[in-house]
Structures are given as C-alpha cells and as structure tokens.
Short mmCIF file of C-alpha atoms in Angstrom, two decimals:
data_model
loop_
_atom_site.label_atom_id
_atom_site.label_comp_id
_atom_site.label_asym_id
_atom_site.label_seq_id
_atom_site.Cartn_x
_atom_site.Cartn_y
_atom_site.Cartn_z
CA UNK P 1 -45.27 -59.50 -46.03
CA UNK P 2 -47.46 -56.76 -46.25
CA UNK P 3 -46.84 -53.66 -44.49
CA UNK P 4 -50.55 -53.27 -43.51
CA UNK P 5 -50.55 -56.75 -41.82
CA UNK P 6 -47.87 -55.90 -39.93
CA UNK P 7 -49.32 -53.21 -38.78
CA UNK P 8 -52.95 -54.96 -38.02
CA UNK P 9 -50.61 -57.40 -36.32
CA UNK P 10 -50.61 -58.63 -33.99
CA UNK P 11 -46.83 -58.68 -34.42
CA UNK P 12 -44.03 -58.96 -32.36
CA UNK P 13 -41.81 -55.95 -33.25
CA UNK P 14 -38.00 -57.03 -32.50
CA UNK P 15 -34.50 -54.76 -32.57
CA UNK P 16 -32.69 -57.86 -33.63
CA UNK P 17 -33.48 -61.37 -36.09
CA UNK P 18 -34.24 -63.83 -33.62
CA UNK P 19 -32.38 -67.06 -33.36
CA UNK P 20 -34.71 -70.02 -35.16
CA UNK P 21 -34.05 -72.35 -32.37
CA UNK P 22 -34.87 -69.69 -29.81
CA UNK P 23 -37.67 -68.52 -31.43
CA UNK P 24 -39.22 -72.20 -30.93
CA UNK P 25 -38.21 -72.56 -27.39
CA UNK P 26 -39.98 -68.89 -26.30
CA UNK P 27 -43.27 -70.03 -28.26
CA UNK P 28 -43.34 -73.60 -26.21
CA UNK P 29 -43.24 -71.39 -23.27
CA UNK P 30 -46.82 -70.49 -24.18
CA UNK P 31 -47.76 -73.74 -25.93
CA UNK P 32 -45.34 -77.12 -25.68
CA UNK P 33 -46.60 -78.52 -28.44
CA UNK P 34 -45.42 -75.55 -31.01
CA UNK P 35 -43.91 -77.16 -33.80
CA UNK P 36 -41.98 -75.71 -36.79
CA UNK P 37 -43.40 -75.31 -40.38
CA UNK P 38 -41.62 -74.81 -42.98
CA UNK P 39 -40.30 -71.26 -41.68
CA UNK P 40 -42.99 -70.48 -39.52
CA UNK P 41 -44.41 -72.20 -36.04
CA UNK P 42 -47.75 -72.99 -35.63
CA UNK P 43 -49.03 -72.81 -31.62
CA UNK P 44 -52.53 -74.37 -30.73
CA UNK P 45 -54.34 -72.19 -33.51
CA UNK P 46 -52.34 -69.73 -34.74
CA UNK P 47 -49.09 -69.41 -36.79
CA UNK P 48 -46.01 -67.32 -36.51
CA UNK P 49 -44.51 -66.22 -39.44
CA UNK P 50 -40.79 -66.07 -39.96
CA UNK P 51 -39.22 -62.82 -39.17
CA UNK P 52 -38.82 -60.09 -42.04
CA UNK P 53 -37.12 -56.96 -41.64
CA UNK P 54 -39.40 -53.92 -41.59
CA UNK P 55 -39.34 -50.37 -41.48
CA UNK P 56 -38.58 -48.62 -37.86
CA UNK P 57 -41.84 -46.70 -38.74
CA UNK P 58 -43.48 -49.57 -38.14
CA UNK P 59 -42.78 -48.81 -34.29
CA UNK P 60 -43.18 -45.22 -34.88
CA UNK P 61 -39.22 -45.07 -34.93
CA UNK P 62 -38.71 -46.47 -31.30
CA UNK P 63 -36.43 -49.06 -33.18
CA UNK P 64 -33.29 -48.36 -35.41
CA UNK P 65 -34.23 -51.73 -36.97
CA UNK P 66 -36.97 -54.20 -36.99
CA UNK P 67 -37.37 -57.66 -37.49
CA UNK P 68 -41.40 -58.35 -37.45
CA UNK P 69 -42.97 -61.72 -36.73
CA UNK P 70 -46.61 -61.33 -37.69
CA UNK P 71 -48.95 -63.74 -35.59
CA UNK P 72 -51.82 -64.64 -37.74
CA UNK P 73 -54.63 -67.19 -36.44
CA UNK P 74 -55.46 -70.46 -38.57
CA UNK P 75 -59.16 -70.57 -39.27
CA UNK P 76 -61.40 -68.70 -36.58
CA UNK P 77 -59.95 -66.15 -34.33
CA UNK P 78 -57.93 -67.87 -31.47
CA UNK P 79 -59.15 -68.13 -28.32
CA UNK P 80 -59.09 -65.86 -25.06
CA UNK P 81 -56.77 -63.39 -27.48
CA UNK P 82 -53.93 -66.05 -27.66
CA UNK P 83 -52.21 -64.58 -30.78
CA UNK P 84 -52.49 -61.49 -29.32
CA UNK P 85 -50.48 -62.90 -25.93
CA UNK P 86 -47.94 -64.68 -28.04
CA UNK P 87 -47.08 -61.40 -30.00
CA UNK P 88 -46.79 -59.16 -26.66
CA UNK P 89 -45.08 -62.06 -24.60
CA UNK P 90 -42.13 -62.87 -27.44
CA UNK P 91 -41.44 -59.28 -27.77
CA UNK P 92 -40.66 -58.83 -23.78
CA UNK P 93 -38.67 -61.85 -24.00
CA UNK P 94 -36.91 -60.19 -26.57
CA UNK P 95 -36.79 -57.03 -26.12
CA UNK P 96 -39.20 -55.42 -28.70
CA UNK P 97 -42.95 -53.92 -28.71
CA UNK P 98 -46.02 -55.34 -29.58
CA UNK P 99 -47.95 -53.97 -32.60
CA UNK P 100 -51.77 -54.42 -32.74
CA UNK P 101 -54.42 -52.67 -34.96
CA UNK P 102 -51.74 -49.92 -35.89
CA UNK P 103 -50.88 -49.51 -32.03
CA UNK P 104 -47.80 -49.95 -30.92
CA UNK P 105 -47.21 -51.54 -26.60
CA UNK P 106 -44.52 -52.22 -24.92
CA UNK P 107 -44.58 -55.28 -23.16
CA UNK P 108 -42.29 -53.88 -20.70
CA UNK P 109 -43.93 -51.13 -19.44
CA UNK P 110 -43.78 -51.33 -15.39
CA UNK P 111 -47.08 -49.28 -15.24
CA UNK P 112 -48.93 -52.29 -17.56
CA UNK P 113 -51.56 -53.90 -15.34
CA UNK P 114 -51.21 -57.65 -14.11
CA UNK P 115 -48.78 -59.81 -12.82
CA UNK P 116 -47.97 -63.36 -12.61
CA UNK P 117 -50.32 -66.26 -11.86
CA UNK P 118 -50.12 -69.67 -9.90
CA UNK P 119 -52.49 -72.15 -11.89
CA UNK P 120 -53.81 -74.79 -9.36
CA UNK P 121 -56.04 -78.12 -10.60
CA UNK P 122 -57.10 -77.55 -7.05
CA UNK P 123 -58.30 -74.49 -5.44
CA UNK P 124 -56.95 -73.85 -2.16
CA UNK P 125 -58.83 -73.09 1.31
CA UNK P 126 -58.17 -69.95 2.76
CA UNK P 127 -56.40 -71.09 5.72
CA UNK P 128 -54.33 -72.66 3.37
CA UNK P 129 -52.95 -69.63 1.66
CA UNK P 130 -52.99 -67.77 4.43
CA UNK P 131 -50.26 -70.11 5.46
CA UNK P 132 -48.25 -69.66 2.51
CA UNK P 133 -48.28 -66.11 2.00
CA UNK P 134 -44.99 -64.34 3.87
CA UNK P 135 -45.44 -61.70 6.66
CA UNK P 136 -48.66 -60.42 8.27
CA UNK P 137 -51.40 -61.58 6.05
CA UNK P 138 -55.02 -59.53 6.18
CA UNK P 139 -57.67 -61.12 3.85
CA UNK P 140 -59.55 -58.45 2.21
CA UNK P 141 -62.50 -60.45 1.08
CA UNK P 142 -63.20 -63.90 0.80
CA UNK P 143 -60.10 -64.89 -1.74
CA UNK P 144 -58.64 -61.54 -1.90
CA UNK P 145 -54.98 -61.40 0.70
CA UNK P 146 -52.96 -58.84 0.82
CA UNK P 147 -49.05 -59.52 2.67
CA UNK P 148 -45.83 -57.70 2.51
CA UNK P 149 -46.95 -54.98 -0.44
CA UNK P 150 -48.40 -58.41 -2.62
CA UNK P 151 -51.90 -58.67 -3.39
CA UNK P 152 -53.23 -62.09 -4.23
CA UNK P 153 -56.65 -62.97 -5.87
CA UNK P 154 -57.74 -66.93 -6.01
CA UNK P 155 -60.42 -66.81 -8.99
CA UNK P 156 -61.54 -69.07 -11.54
CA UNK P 157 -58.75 -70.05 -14.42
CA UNK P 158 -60.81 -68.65 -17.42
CA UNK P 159 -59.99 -70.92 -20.49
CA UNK P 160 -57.43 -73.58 -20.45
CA UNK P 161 -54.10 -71.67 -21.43
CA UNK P 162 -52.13 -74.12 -23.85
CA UNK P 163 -48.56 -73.66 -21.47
CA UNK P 164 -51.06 -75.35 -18.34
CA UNK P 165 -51.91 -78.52 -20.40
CA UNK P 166 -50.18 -81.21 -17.70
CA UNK P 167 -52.63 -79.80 -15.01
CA UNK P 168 -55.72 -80.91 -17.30
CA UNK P 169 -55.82 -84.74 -16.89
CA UNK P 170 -56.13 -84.38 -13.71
CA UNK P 171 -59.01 -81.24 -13.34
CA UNK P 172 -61.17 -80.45 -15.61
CA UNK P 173 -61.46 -76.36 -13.43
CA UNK P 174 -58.56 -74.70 -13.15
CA UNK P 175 -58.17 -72.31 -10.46
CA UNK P 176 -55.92 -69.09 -10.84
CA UNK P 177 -53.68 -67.21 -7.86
CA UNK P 178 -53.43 -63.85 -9.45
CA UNK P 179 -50.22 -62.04 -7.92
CA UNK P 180 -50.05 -57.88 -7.91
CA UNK P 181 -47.43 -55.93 -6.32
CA UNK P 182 -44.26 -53.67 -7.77
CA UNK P 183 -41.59 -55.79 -6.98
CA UNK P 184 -41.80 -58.61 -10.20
CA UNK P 185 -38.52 -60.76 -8.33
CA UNK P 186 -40.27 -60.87 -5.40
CA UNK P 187 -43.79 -61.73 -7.19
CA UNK P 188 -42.48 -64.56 -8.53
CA UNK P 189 -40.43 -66.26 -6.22
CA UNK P 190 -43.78 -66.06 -4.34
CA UNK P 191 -45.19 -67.38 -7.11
CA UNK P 192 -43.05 -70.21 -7.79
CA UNK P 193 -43.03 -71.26 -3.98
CA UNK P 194 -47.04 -71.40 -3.99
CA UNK P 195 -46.48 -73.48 -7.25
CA UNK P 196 -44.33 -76.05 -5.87
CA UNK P 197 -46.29 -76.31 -2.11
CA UNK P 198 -49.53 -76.46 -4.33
CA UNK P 199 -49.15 -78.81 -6.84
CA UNK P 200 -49.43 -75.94 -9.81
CA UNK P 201 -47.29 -73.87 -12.73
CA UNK P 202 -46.36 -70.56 -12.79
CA UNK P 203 -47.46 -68.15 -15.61
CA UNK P 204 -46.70 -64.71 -16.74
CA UNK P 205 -49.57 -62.25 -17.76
CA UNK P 206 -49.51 -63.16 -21.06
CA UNK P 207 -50.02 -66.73 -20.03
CA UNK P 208 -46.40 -68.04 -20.89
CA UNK P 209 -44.96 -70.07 -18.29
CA UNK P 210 -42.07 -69.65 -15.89
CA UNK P 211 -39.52 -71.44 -14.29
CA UNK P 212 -37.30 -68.87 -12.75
CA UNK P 213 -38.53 -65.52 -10.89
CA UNK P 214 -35.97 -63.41 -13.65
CA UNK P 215 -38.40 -64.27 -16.54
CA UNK P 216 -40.73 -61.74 -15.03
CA UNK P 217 -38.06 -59.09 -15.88
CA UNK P 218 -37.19 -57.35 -19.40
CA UNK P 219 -33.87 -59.34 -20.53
CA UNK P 220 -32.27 -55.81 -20.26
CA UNK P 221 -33.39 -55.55 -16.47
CA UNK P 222 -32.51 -59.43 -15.95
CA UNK P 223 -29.03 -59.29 -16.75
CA UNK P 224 -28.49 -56.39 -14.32
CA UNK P 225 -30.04 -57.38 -11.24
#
C-alpha cells in the first residue's frame, strides 16, 4: 500500500501483526456485523485493509516496527467520522497510535478529552439518575450531575453508532450519559451499573462497546492493575 495513504490514513499504527481472528473480534466491538473479505473487513461503510508492515517513520519513530491497517471508506465518506473512530479505537486496543492526515495520536493519551458513554433507548428523569449516581450528587444544570469527582451529561445520542444497533428496534432517539472524570475503572463500572439498571450499552469514546470496566484502560495499564 502506498506510503502516502498510510499516512492520509486514517490508519491504525500497531508495534505488532495483529492476530486475524482478533482483528475481527475488536472491529465487531464497533460494528457486530463486520465481516471478513478476502483479507480485509468491511464495517457498516468502510473497509479495513489487512495489515502491512511499514516504516517506524510512519509514527515519526515512536515504533521500532509497524504493522499499518489503513481504514478506507466504501463510497461516500462514513458517517459521524466512523473510520476515523475505528482507526483510533483498534490502535488503543492494541497498543499503537492513530495516524490521520500525516498526524500521528495516541489513543492512549490520559489528557485526550472524553470518556465513556451509557446509550439509553430511554432517557432518564433526573430523579432517576440522581438515584443512581454514588455519593453526594449536586446537579449542575438541568442534565448536567456531578458525584464523587464524575461528571455526567444526559444529551441527545447524535447518529446511531453501529456497536448500539439492539437498542434501535425498540427507539428510534437514542439518548447518551456522557461520563468525565480521571479515574477510567471507576468511570466505567459506573458506567456499566447505569447500563444494566437502565436498560442500555456501554461505549467507549470512540463509540466501541464495552463489557468490562478494564477495556477503558491501555492493554499495558490493564494487565497491571
């Protein structure tokens, strides 16, 4: 592949091949109906090509070695950035950096804004969230709560992200918790408990979905706590 598309990206920058199989599971994260083809997967409207080893200048020589998978969209440009979200969200599951329009992120950067997010089919009173949140909760504004150093924001789901699709049948509005604080274990065992009492799924900021409050950590950071 072409060193310039790499670098346009977006691509998911990685320090080692990724498994095939693995690959596949971390993209139905963000959409469940990925499928393989041929050696790429194709997600909702995009494609991700098979990995191809590339030179550490690529990352600006953050890497000893690279394996890029360049996410390209099929026909117009995806929607609400999603190839730009896949790239960024399999390289913090795998411990790599994102490259997009010759700038390199990484995904793992604890000073990167956002957090996860409950996504609801129904949006919650205030009284009832105020129930759920832990410790001392002060409401800031009308959907804005603050408790125990986490910030929580009830707006409109914007788009339907693909990893939410079970929620659709039954709502045709999504409704987003949007959780902030320092402490990403903590975030999302919050989030996960809001999930189950409401009826919802848990996402990461790049819209993949989570089932366990140590996805929100860099796998380097996971296996140590």
């Amino acid at each position: 592949m072409a060193k310039r598309r790499l670098r346009t990206g977006p691509t998911a920058a990685l320090p080692a091949k990724p498994d095939r199989a693995e690959l596949l599971r971390l993209v139905r994260l963000a959409d469940p109906g990925a499928r393989e083809d041929g050696d790429d997967i194709v997600a909702v409207d995009v494609r991700v090509h098979a990995p191809v080893e590339a030179e550490p200048e690529l990352v600006g020589g953050e890497l000893e070695q690279v394996w890029a998978c360049r996410v390209a969209a099929e026909g117009p440009l995806p929607f609400d950035f999603f190839d730009r979200f896949l790239a960024e969200g399999l390289a913090f599951r795998l411990g790599g950096l994102a490259v997009c329009r010759g700038e390199v992120d990484d995904p793992a950067d604890e000073a990167a804004p956002g957090g996860p997010a409950v996504i609801l089919p129904v949006r919650p009173s205030a009284e009832e969230l105020i129930e759920l949140l832990e410790g001392e909760v002060e409401q800031e504004e009308e959907f804005v709560f603050s408790a125990g150093g986490v910030r929580a924001l009830v707006v409109p789901q914007k788009g339907q992200p693909p990893a939410v699709k079970e929620l659709l049948p039954f709502a045709t509005e999504l409704t987003a918790i949007e959780l902030r604080g320092d402490d990403r274990l903590k975030l999302g065992t919050l989030a996960l408990s809001l999930s189950e009492a409401l009826n919802g799924l848990v996402v990461d900021r790049w819209r993949f979905r989570v089932d366990r409050a140590e996805e929100l950590l860099p796998p380097a950071r996971a296996e140590t706590e």
